[in-house]
Coordinates of C-alpha atoms in Angstrom, one line a residue:
X1 CA -12.7 26.3 -6.5
X2 CA -11.9 25.3 -3.2
X3 CA -8.0 25.4 -2.5
X4 CA -6.4 21.7 -1.6
X5 CA -5.9 22.1 2.1
X6 CA -2.0 21.7 3.4
X7 CA -1.2 18.3 3.7
X8 CA -0.2 17.2 7.4
X9 CA 3.5 16.2 7.9
X10 CA 4.3 12.4 7.3
X11 CA 0.9 11.4 5.9
X12 CA -0.1 8.2 3.7
X13 CA -1.1 9.3 0.7
X14 CA -4.3 7.7 -0.9
X15 CA -4.5 8.1 -4.6
X16 CA -7.3 7.0 -7.3
X17 CA -10.3 7.1 -9.2
X18 CA -12.8 8.3 -6.4
X19 CA -15.6 8.4 -9.1
X20 CA -16.1 4.9 -9.4
X21 CA -14.2 3.5 -6.9
X22 CA -15.9 5.9 -3.7
X23 CA -16.8 3.0 -1.4
X24 CA -13.4 0.5 -1.7
X25 CA -11.2 3.8 -1.1
X26 CA -13.7 5.2 1.5
X27 CA -12.9 1.3 3.4
X28 CA -9.2 1.6 2.7
X29 CA -9.0 5.3 4.2
X30 CA -10.9 3.8 7.5
X31 CA -8.3 1.0 8.1
X32 CA -5.3 3.5 7.7
X33 CA -7.3 6.0 10.1
X34 CA -8.0 3.3 12.5
X35 CA -4.0 2.5 12.7
X36 CA -3.6 6.2 13.8
X37 CA -2.5 7.5 10.3
X38 CA -2.7 10.6 9.0
X39 CA -4.5 10.4 5.6
X40 CA -4.4 12.6 2.6
X41 CA -6.7 11.5 -0.2
X42 CA -6.0 12.4 -4.2
X43 CA -8.9 11.8 -6.5
X44 CA -7.6 11.4 -9.9
X45 CA -11.3 10.1 -11.3
X46 CA -12.7 12.4 -14.5
X47 CA -16.2 11.4 -13.9
X48 CA -16.7 13.0 -10.6
X49 CA -15.9 12.4 -7.0
X50 CA -17.6 10.8 -3.4
X51 CA -19.3 12.1 -0.9
X52 CA -18.0 9.1 1.4
X53 CA -15.2 10.8 2.9
X54 CA -13.7 14.3 2.6
X55 CA -11.1 15.0 -0.8
X56 CA -8.1 16.4 -0.3
X57 CA -7.3 17.4 -3.7
X58 CA -10.0 17.1 -6.1
X59 CA -9.7 16.2 -9.7
X60 CA -9.6 19.5 -11.2
X61 CA -6.7 20.3 -9.1
X62 CA -5.2 17.2 -10.5
X63 CA -6.1 17.9 -14.1
X64 CA -4.7 21.4 -13.7
X65 CA -1.4 20.2 -12.4
X66 CA -0.8 18.8 -15.6
X67 CA -1.6 21.9 -17.2
X68 CA -5.2 20.8 -18.5
X69 CA -8.8 21.8 -17.8
X70 CA -11.1 18.7 -16.4
X71 CA -13.8 19.9 -18.2
X72 CA -11.8 20.1 -21.8
X73 CA -10.9 16.3 -20.8
X74 CA -14.5 15.3 -20.3
X75 CA -15.9 17.2 -23.4
X76 CA -12.9 15.4 -25.5
X77 CA -14.3 11.9 -24.6
X78 CA -10.4 10.4 -25.1
X79 CA -10.0 8.2 -22.5
X80 CA -6.7 7.6 -23.3
X81 CA -5.8 11.2 -23.3
X82 CA -7.7 11.6 -20.0
X83 CA -5.6 8.9 -18.1
X84 CA -2.6 9.9 -19.2
X85 CA -2.9 13.5 -18.1
X86 CA -4.2 12.8 -14.8
X87 CA -1.7 10.5 -14.4
X88 CA 0.9 13.4 -15.0
X89 CA -0.9 15.6 -13.1
X90 CA -0.9 13.1 -10.2
X91 CA 2.6 12.8 -10.3
X92 CA 3.2 16.4 -10.2
X93 CA 1.4 16.9 -7.0
X94 CA 3.0 14.1 -5.4
X95 CA 6.7 15.4 -6.0
X96 CA 5.6 18.7 -4.8
X97 CA 4.2 16.7 -1.5
X98 CA 7.6 14.3 -1.3
X99 CA 9.6 17.6 -1.7
X100 CA 7.6 19.2 1.2
X101 CA 8.6 16.2 3.4
X102 CA 5.4 15.5 3.8
X103 CA 5.2 12.1 2.8
X104 CA 5.5 8.7 4.8
X105 CA 3.8 6.5 1.8
X106 CA 1.6 6.6 -0.8
X107 CA -1.2 4.0 -1.9
X108 CA -3.4 3.7 -4.7
X109 CA -5.8 1.4 -6.2
X110 CA -7.5 0.6 -9.9
X111 CA -8.3 -1.3 -12.6
X112 CA -6.7 -0.6 -16.2
X113 CA -7.0 3.0 -16.3
X114 CA -6.5 3.8 -12.3
X115 CA -3.7 1.6 -12.5
X116 CA -1.9 4.1 -15.3
X117 CA -2.4 7.1 -13.2
X118 CA -1.0 5.4 -9.9
X119 CA 1.7 4.2 -11.1
X120 CA 2.7 7.0 -13.5
X121 CA 2.1 9.0 -10.1
X122 CA 4.4 6.9 -8.1
X123 CA 7.1 7.4 -10.4
X124 CA 7.5 11.1 -9.1
X125 CA 8.0 9.3 -5.4
X126 CA 11.8 8.2 -4.8
X127 CA 13.4 5.5 -3.4
X128 CA 12.3 4.6 0.1
X129 CA 9.2 6.1 0.4
X130 CA 6.8 3.2 0.7
X131 CA 4.3 2.5 -2.7
X132 CA 1.7 0.2 -2.7
X133 CA -0.7 -0.5 -5.7
X134 CA -3.8 -2.7 -5.7
X135 CA -4.6 -3.5 -9.3
X136 CA -6.4 -6.0 -11.4
X137 CA -3.4 -5.8 -13.9
X138 CA -0.9 -6.8 -10.7
X139 CA -0.6 -10.2 -12.5
X140 CA 0.4 -9.0 -15.9
X141 CA 3.6 -7.3 -17.1
X142 CA 3.4 -4.2 -15.8
X143 CA 7.2 -3.8 -16.1
X144 CA 7.1 -0.5 -18.1
X145 CA 4.9 1.4 -15.8
X146 CA 6.6 0.2 -13.1
X147 CA 10.1 1.3 -14.3
X148 CA 13.2 1.0 -11.6
X149 CA 10.4 2.2 -9.1
X150 CA 10.2 0.0 -5.8
X151 CA 6.8 0.0 -6.0
X152 CA 4.9 -2.8 -4.9
X153 CA 2.1 -4.4 -6.8
X154 CA -0.8 -6.6 -4.7
X155 CA -3.6 -8.5 -7.1
X156 CA -7.1 -7.5 -6.5
X157 CA -8.1 -10.8 -7.4
X158 CA -11.6 -9.6 -8.0
X159 CA -12.7 -6.3 -9.4
X160 CA -12.2 -3.2 -7.8
X161 CA -16.0 -2.6 -8.1
X162 CA -17.4 -2.5 -4.5
X163 CA -16.8 -4.3 -1.6
X164 CA -17.2 -7.8 -0.9
X165 CA -15.7 -10.9 1.0
X166 CA -12.8 -11.1 -1.2
X167 CA -12.1 -7.5 -1.7
X168 CA -11.9 -6.7 1.8
X169 CA -9.2 -9.3 2.5
X170 CA -7.5 -7.8 -0.3
X171 CA -7.6 -4.2 0.9
X172 CA -6.6 -5.2 4.2
X173 CA -3.9 -6.8 3.6
X174 CA -2.8 -3.9 1.1
X175 CA -3.6 -1.1 4.1
X176 CA -1.2 -3.3 6.5
X177 CA 1.2 -3.9 4.1
X178 CA 1.4 0.4 3.8
X179 CA 0.8 1.1 7.4
X180 CA 4.1 -1.7 8.5
X181 CA 6.2 0.0 5.6
X182 CA 6.2 3.6 6.7
X183 CA 6.5 2.8 10.5
X184 CA 9.7 0.6 9.4
X185 CA 11.1 3.7 7.3
X186 CA 10.3 5.7 10.2
X187 CA 12.1 3.8 12.7
X188 CA 15.0 3.4 10.0
X189 CA 15.3 7.3 9.9
X190 CA 15.8 7.7 13.6
X191 CA 18.8 4.9 13.5
X192 CA 20.6 5.7 10.2
X193 CA 23.4 3.8 9.1
X194 CA 26.7 5.7 9.7
X195 CA 29.1 4.9 6.5
X196 CA 31.7 6.9 4.7
X197 CA 29.3 6.9 2.0
X198 CA 27.1 5.0 -0.5
X199 CA 28.7 2.8 -3.8
X200 CA 26.7 1.3 -6.6
X201 CA 28.7 -1.5 -8.2
X202 CA 27.1 -3.6 -11.2
X203 CA 27.9 -7.5 -11.6
X204 CA 27.0 -9.9 -14.1
X205 CA 28.2 -13.9 -13.2
X206 CA 31.0 -13.3 -15.7
X207 CA 32.3 -10.7 -13.2
X208 CA 31.3 -11.9 -9.6
X209 CA 34.7 -12.6 -8.5
X210 CA 35.9 -9.3 -8.9
X211 CA 32.7 -7.5 -7.3
X212 CA 32.7 -9.5 -4.8
X213 CA 36.2 -8.7 -3.9
X214 CA 35.2 -5.0 -4.3
X215 CA 32.6 -5.1 -2.3
X216 CA 34.3 -6.6 0.8
X217 CA 37.4 -4.1 0.2
X218 CA 34.7 -1.2 -0.2
X219 CA 33.3 -2.2 3.5
X220 CA 36.4 -3.0 5.4
X221 CA 37.1 0.9 4.7
X222 CA 33.8 1.7 5.7
X223 CA 31.9 2.3 2.9
X224 CA 27.9 1.0 2.0
X225 CA 28.0 -1.2 -1.1
X226 CA 24.9 -1.8 -3.2
X227 CA 25.2 -4.1 -5.8
X228 CA 23.2 -4.0 -9.2
X229 CA 22.8 -7.1 -11.6
X230 CA 23.7 -5.9 -15.2
X231 CA 20.3 -7.6 -16.9
X232 CA 18.6 -4.3 -17.7
X233 CA 16.3 -3.4 -15.0
X234 CA 19.6 -3.7 -12.9
X235 CA 21.1 -1.1 -15.1
X236 CA 18.1 1.3 -15.1
X237 CA 17.7 1.0 -11.1
X238 CA 21.0 1.9 -10.9
X239 CA 21.2 4.9 -13.0
X240 CA 17.8 6.0 -11.6
X241 CA 19.1 6.0 -8.0
X242 CA 22.1 7.6 -9.1
X243 CA 20.1 10.4 -11.0
X244 CA 18.0 11.2 -7.4
X245 CA 21.6 11.6 -5.4
X246 CA 21.4 7.9 -3.8
X247 CA 25.4 7.6 -4.2
X248 CA 28.6 9.4 -3.5
X249 CA 30.2 7.6 -6.0
X250 CA 30.0 4.1 -9.0
X251 CA 32.1 1.7 -9.2
X252 CA 30.8 0.5 -13.1
X253 CA 32.7 -2.9 -13.5
X254 CA 30.2 -4.3 -15.7
X255 CA 29.1 -2.1 -18.7
X256 CA 27.6 -4.8 -20.6
X257 CA 24.1 -3.5 -20.9
X258 CA 25.7 -1.3 -23.5
X259 CA 26.5 -4.2 -25.9
X260 CA 22.9 -5.3 -25.5
X261 CA 21.3 -2.4 -26.3
X262 CA 23.7 -2.5 -29.6
X263 CA 22.8 -5.9 -30.7
X264 CA 19.4 -6.2 -29.4
X265 CA 20.1 -8.4 -26.4
X266 CA 18.0 -9.2 -23.5
X267 CA 19.7 -7.1 -21.0
X268 CA 19.0 -3.8 -22.8
X269 CA 19.2 -1.3 -19.8
X270 CA 18.2 1.8 -22.8
X271 CA 19.9 4.9 -23.8
X272 CA 20.3 6.4 -20.6
X273 CA 22.6 3.7 -19.4
X274 CA 26.2 5.4 -18.1
X275 CA 24.9 8.6 -17.9
X276 CA 23.4 9.7 -14.4
X277 CA 26.9 9.7 -12.8
X278 CA 28.1 12.1 -15.4
X279 CA 25.4 14.5 -15.1
X280 CA 25.2 14.9 -11.3
X281 CA 29.2 14.9 -11.5
X282 CA 29.9 12.5 -8.7
X283 CA 33.2 10.1 -8.8
X284 CA 33.0 7.3 -11.3
X285 CA 35.3 4.4 -11.9
X286 CA 34.5 2.7 -15.3
X287 CA 35.6 -0.2 -16.3
X288 CA 34.3 -2.6 -20.1
X289 CA 33.4 -5.6 -17.9
X290 CA 31.6 -8.0 -20.1
X291 CA 31.3 -6.1 -23.6
X292 CA 32.7 -9.4 -24.7
X293 CA 28.9 -10.6 -25.0
X294 CA 25.4 -10.0 -25.7
X295 CA 22.8 -11.6 -24.0
X296 CA 20.0 -13.8 -25.2
X297 CA 17.8 -16.2 -23.5
X298 CA 17.9 -20.0 -24.6
X299 CA 19.7 -20.6 -28.1
X300 CA 15.9 -21.0 -30.2
X301 CA 15.7 -17.1 -29.1
X302 CA 18.6 -15.9 -30.7
X303 CA 17.8 -14.1 -33.7
X304 CA 18.6 -15.8 -37.2
X305 CA 21.1 -13.3 -38.5
X306 CA 23.4 -14.2 -35.2
X307 CA 23.2 -18.4 -35.4
X308 CA 26.0 -18.3 -37.5
X309 CA 28.0 -16.4 -34.6
X310 CA 30.5 -17.7 -31.6
X311 CA 27.6 -18.8 -29.0
X312 CA 28.5 -20.0 -25.6
X313 CA 25.4 -21.4 -23.4
X314 CA 25.8 -20.0 -19.9
X315 CA 22.9 -22.1 -18.8
X316 CA 19.9 -23.9 -20.2
X317 CA 18.0 -20.6 -20.5
X318 CA 21.1 -18.3 -20.9
X319 CA 23.0 -17.9 -24.5
X320 CA 25.7 -15.5 -24.8
X321 CA 26.9 -13.9 -28.3
X322 CA 30.7 -13.0 -28.5
X323 CA 30.9 -9.2 -29.8
X324 CA 32.6 -8.8 -33.0
X325 CA 35.7 -6.1 -33.5
X326 CA 33.0 -3.8 -35.5
X327 CA 31.0 -4.3 -32.3
X328 CA 33.8 -3.4 -30.0
X329 CA 34.7 -0.2 -32.2
X330 CA 31.3 1.3 -31.6
X331 CA 30.8 0.2 -27.7
X332 CA 34.0 1.9 -27.2
X333 CA 32.8 5.3 -29.2
X334 CA 29.7 4.9 -27.1
X335 CA 31.5 4.1 -23.9
X336 CA 34.0 7.4 -24.4
X337 CA 31.2 9.7 -25.4
X338 CA 29.1 8.8 -22.5
X339 CA 32.1 8.9 -19.8
X340 CA 33.7 11.9 -21.4
X341 CA 30.8 14.5 -20.7
X342 CA 31.9 14.2 -16.9
X343 CA 33.2 17.3 -15.1
X344 CA 37.2 17.3 -15.1
X345 CA 38.4 15.0 -12.4
X346 CA 35.5 13.1 -11.5
X347 CA 35.9 9.8 -13.9
X348 CA 38.4 7.1 -14.7
X349 CA 38.1 4.8 -16.8
X350 CA 40.4 1.4 -15.8
X351 CA 41.4 -0.9 -18.5
X352 CA 41.5 -4.8 -17.4
X353 CA 44.1 -5.7 -20.9
X354 CA 44.1 -9.4 -19.4
X355 CA 40.5 -10.0 -20.3
X356 CA 36.8 -8.7 -19.9
X357 CA 34.7 -11.5 -18.4
X358 CA 35.0 -15.1 -16.9
X359 CA 34.8 -16.3 -20.4
X360 CA 37.8 -13.6 -21.7
X361 CA 40.9 -14.9 -20.5
X362 CA 43.6 -17.0 -22.2
X363 CA 42.3 -21.0 -23.1
X364 CA 38.5 -19.2 -22.7
X365 CA 36.0 -19.7 -25.3
X366 CA 35.7 -15.7 -25.8
X367 CA 39.5 -14.7 -25.3
X368 CA 40.2 -12.8 -28.6
X369 CA 43.0 -10.1 -28.1
X370 CA 42.4 -8.5 -31.4
X371 CA 38.9 -7.8 -30.8
X372 CA 40.0 -6.9 -27.2
X373 CA 42.1 -4.0 -28.8
X374 CA 39.7 -2.8 -31.1
X375 CA 37.6 -1.6 -28.0
X376 CA 40.7 0.0 -26.1
X377 CA 41.5 1.8 -29.1
X378 CA 38.0 3.2 -29.8
X379 CA 37.8 4.0 -26.3
X380 CA 41.1 5.8 -25.9
X381 CA 40.7 7.8 -29.2
X382 CA 37.5 9.1 -28.1
X383 CA 38.1 9.8 -24.7
X384 CA 38.3 13.4 -23.5
X385 CA 41.2 14.7 -21.9
X386 CA 39.6 15.2 -18.5
X387 CA 39.1 11.3 -18.5
X388 CA 41.8 9.8 -17.3
X389 CA 42.8 6.2 -18.4
X390 CA 44.1 3.4 -16.0
X391 CA 45.3 0.5 -18.1
X392 CA 46.6 -2.9 -16.1
X393 CA 47.8 -6.2 -17.8
X394 CA 45.4 -8.1 -15.3
X395 CA 42.1 -10.0 -15.7
X396 CA 39.2 -8.2 -14.6
X397 CA 38.6 -11.3 -12.3
X398 CA 42.0 -11.2 -10.6
X399 CA 42.0 -10.1 -6.8
X400 CA 44.9 -7.4 -7.6
X401 CA 42.2 -5.7 -10.1
X402 CA 39.6 -5.8 -7.8
X403 CA 42.3 -4.1 -5.5
X404 CA 43.5 -1.7 -7.7
X405 CA 39.8 -0.5 -8.6
X406 CA 38.9 0.2 -5.2
X407 CA 42.0 2.1 -4.8
X408 CA 41.2 4.5 -7.7
X409 CA 37.7 5.1 -6.5
X410 CA 38.4 5.6 -3.2
X411 CA 41.3 8.1 -4.1
X412 CA 38.7 9.9 -6.8
X413 CA 36.5 10.2 -4.0
X414 CA 39.2 11.8 -1.6
X415 CA 40.1 14.1 -4.5
X416 CA 36.6 15.2 -5.3
X417 CA 36.1 15.7 -1.7
X418 CA 38.6 17.8 -1.3
X419 CA 38.3 19.9 -4.4
X420 CA 34.8 20.7 -3.3
X421 CA 35.8 21.7 0.2
X422 CA 38.5 24.1 -1.2
X423 CA 35.8 25.7 -3.6
X424 CA 33.8 26.7 -0.6
X425 CA 36.4 28.1 0.9
X426 CA 37.1 30.5 -2.3

C-alpha cells in the first residue's frame, strides 16, 4: 500500500467519498487550485476511488486509522458500520494534520452517508479553522451531527451525483467560501488581538443586566469577553471551547442548563455542563444563576405532569417553570460535585442571596427564600474544602454583584498565575 504523501503546510483539505462523487470533487479541487490554494485530498469512500485527480490519502488509510480493514468493511456489507468507521478514521487523520499545523481549512461534500462521514471528521477540527460541508441534508436538523462545532452547511439543492448547471454554482459558492475563510484566518493570525486573556461568560435574558455589567468591567481591565447564551447549545459550545484551551478564565453566571437537564427542559446542555474548567484547572467563578427556573417552549409544550406547577410566560413561545425545594437540593448537590473536582485554589462559588434571576427578586413571581435556602444549604454541604464560597446579600442583577463577581475572578486569575510562575521556579 502506498504511503500517503506528506501534507503541505497551510493547505485546504478536501474530504469525501471519491468512489461515487469523483466528478464533483474533481471540479471542487480544480476551483481551489485555480485560486492558488494547496489542496490535500482524503477519500472516505469504501467502494473504490477516482482517476480524475490525485488522491493523497486512500480509503485504505482512512479505514486503518479507525483500526479497521477496508476489505473487512466491504465484506461485511453493513453500510451503517462502514459509514461510522470511515468517519472515525477520517477524524483521526484530520486531527493529526491539525496538530502538525498543516490545515488552513476543510471542505467536504456528501449525501446521507457522506454527510455523516464529513461532519464526524470535522468534529476533530477545533474552532477557528474553517469547515464547510455541502450536503443534500443541509436543510434538515443536523444539530446532533454538527454539535458545538463551527461548521458551515451549504445546501446542495440538487443531489451530488455529477455536474450540472445547478451543482456547479453550489460547489463554486462553497469553494469561494472556504477560500475566503482561510484567507481571513491567515490575515487575522498576522494581527492577533492583544488582551490580558479570554473570559467565557454565560448569560440568559434573566441575567442580562449582570452579564452586561461584568463584560464592561472586564473589558475595561483589558480582557476579551465572550458570552454564551445558556440555551443548551450555548452551554455545550462553551464547554467545548473551554476543553479546547480557548479560555483563560470562566465567569459562569448562568448555570440554568443544569435545571433543564434535571427536569427535561429545552435548554439541556447535557451531563458535561460545568465540567471543562475543572478538568483544565483554569480559574472559574460559578454562580447558580437562573437555577430557579426550567425552560419550555409555548405553554402547550409543557409536559402534562408539570401543568400544575408555577409557570410564567416569558414570551409567547417561552414558558418558565419555577424549580421546587427538592429539585434545588438536587441541583445544589450537582453543582457542588462538579465544581468540587476543580484543583484547589482555582474555583469560587459566588452566592447572590438577594435572588438568582430577574424573576427571583422581592415581589417577583419566582421569589421564594425557602427554596433558595434549600439550594444554598445543599451546595454548601457538598462543596469540597478546596472551593471557596463567597456569599453576598445582593441580587444577581445588582451592579454591585457584577463588580464583586469581576473582582473575585480577576483576583483568582492573578493568584493562579502567580502560583503557576512560582511552580516553574521551584
